[in-house]
Short mmCIF file of C-alpha atoms in Angstrom, two decimals:
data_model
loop_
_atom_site.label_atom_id
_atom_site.label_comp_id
_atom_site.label_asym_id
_atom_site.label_seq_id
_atom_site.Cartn_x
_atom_site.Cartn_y
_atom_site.Cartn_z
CA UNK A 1 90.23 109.03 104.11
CA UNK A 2 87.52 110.95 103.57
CA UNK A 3 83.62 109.63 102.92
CA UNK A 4 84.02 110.47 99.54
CA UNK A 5 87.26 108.41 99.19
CA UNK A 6 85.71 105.41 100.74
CA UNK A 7 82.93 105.54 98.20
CA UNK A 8 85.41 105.45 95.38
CA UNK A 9 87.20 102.92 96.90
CA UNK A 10 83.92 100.63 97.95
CA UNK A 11 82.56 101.31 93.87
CA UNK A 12 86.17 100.85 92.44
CA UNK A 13 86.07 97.25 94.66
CA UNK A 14 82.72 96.47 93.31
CA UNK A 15 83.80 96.91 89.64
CA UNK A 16 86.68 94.75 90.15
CA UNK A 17 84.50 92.47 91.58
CA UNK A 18 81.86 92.21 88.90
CA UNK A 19 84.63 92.53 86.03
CA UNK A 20 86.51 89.75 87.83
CA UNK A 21 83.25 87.54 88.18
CA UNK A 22 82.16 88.27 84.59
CA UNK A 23 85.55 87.37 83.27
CA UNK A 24 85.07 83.65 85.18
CA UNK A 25 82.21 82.89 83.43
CA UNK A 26 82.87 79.61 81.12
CA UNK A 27 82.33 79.83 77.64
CA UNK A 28 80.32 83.67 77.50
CA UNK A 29 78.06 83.53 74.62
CA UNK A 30 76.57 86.91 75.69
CA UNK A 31 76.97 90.27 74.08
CA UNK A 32 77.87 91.14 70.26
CA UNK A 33 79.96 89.21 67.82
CA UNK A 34 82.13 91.09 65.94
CA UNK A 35 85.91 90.65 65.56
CA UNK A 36 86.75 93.09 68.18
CA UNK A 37 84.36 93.22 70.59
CA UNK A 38 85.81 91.52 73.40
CA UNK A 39 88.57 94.01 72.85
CA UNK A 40 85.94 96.99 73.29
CA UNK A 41 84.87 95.24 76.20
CA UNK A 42 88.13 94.92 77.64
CA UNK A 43 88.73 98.49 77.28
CA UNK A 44 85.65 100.07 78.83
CA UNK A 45 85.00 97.65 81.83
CA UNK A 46 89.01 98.28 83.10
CA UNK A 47 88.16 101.91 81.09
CA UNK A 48 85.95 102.55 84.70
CA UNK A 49 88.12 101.07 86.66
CA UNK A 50 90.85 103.39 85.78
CA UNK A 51 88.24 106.27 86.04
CA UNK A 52 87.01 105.20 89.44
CA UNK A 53 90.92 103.76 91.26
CA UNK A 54 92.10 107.91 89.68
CA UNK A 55 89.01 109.42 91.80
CA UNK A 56 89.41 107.52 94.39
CA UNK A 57 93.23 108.13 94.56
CA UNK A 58 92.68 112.12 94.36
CA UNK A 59 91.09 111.85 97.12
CA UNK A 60 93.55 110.50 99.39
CA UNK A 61 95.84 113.44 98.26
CA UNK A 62 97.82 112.16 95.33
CA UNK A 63 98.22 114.69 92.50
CA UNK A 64 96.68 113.31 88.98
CA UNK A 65 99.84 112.80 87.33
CA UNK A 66 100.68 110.11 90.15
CA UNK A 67 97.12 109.01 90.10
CA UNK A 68 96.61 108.28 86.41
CA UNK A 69 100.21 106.41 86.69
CA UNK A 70 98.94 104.26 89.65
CA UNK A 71 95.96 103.44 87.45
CA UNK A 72 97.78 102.77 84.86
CA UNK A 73 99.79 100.08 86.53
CA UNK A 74 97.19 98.83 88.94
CA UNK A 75 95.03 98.11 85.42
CA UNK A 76 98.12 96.27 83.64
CA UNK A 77 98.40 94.36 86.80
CA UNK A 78 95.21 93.14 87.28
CA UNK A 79 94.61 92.63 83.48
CA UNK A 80 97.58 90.21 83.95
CA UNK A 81 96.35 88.38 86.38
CA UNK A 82 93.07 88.21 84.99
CA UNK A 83 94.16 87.15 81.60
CA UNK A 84 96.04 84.38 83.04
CA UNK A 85 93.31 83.15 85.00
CA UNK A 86 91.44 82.82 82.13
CA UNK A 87 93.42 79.81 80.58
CA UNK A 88 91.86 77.54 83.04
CA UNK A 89 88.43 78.86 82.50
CA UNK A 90 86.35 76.39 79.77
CA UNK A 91 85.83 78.64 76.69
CA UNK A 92 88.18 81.62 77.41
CA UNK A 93 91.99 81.82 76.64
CA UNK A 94 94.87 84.06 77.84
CA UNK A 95 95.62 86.80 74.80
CA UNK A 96 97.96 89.30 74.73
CA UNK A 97 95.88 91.49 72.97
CA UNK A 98 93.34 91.40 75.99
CA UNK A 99 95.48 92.73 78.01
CA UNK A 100 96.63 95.73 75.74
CA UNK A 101 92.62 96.58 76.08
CA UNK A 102 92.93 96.25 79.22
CA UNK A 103 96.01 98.38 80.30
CA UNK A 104 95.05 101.05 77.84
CA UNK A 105 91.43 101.42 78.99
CA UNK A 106 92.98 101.46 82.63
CA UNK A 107 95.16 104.56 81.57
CA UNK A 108 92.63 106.51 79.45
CA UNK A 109 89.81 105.49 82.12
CA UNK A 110 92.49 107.57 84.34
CA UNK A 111 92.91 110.26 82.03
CA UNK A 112 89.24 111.02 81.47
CA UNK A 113 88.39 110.94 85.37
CA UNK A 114 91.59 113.75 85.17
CA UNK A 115 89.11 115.45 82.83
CA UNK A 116 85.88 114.83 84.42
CA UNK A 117 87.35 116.04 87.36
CA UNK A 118 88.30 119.09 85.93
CA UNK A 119 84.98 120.40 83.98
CA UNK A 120 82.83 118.37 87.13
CA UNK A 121 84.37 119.74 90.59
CA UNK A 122 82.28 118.25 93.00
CA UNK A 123 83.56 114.88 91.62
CA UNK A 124 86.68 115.87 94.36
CA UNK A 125 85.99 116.88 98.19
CA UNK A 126 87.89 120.65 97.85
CA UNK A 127 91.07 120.95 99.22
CA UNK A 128 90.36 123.86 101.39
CA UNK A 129 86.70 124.36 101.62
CA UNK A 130 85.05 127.71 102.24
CA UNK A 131 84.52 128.56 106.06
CA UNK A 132 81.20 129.32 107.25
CA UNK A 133 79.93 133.12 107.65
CA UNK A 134 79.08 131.99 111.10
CA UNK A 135 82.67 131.38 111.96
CA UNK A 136 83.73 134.36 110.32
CA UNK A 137 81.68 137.14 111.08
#
């Protein structure tokens, strides 16, 4: 793997990480308090995630299509387990709807790395990098 796929892969572990330890905390009374919020929540933090498990899974030399699925799946997974967790945490409950926000801010997390990736280049170590003029002349 290269350095740059390690660094994906140690950023995408410490966003799990803090999603998964914000997620435990009993009874959150942090943030804004509209009907919907947790659900924007939900959606951007496993939004990143997605963004960051697509970058870091270009790098090891899948093609984006296959990425962005593997995102996709690895966010409904973990929402799922996260979710039902969360029924034995004080002040949180497991809701379907959570994990929608989750799975589909996995996948479009996935698709806008795709994107970022695209318009940003150096976000992805190239495939055949230029050769030195040293080497060739």
């Amino acid at each position: 793997m290269s350095p740059r796929g390690r660094l994906y892969l140690a950023m995408l572990a410490g966003w799990v990480t803090l999603t998964l330890t914000l997620t435990s905390i009993p009874n959150p009374e942090f943030g804004p308090s509209f009907p919907g919020a947790d659900k924007i929540a939900h959606f951007g933090f496993y939004g990143v995630m997605g963004f960051l498990f697509v970058l870091w899974r270009r790098e090891t030399g899948n093609g984006a299509v296959v990425a962005v699925v593997w995102a996709a799946i690895f966010a409904a997974l973990l929402g799922a387990v996260d979710e039902f967790h969360q029924q034995w945490i004080p002040g949180r409950s497991m809701d379907l709807l959570d994990w929608v926000a989750d799975f589909a801010g996995g996948t479009a997390g996935g698709f806008c790395s795709v994107v970022a990736a695209s318009m940003i280049p150096f976000l992805l170590t190239p495939k055949n990098p230029p050769s030195s003029r040293a080497i060739t002349d």
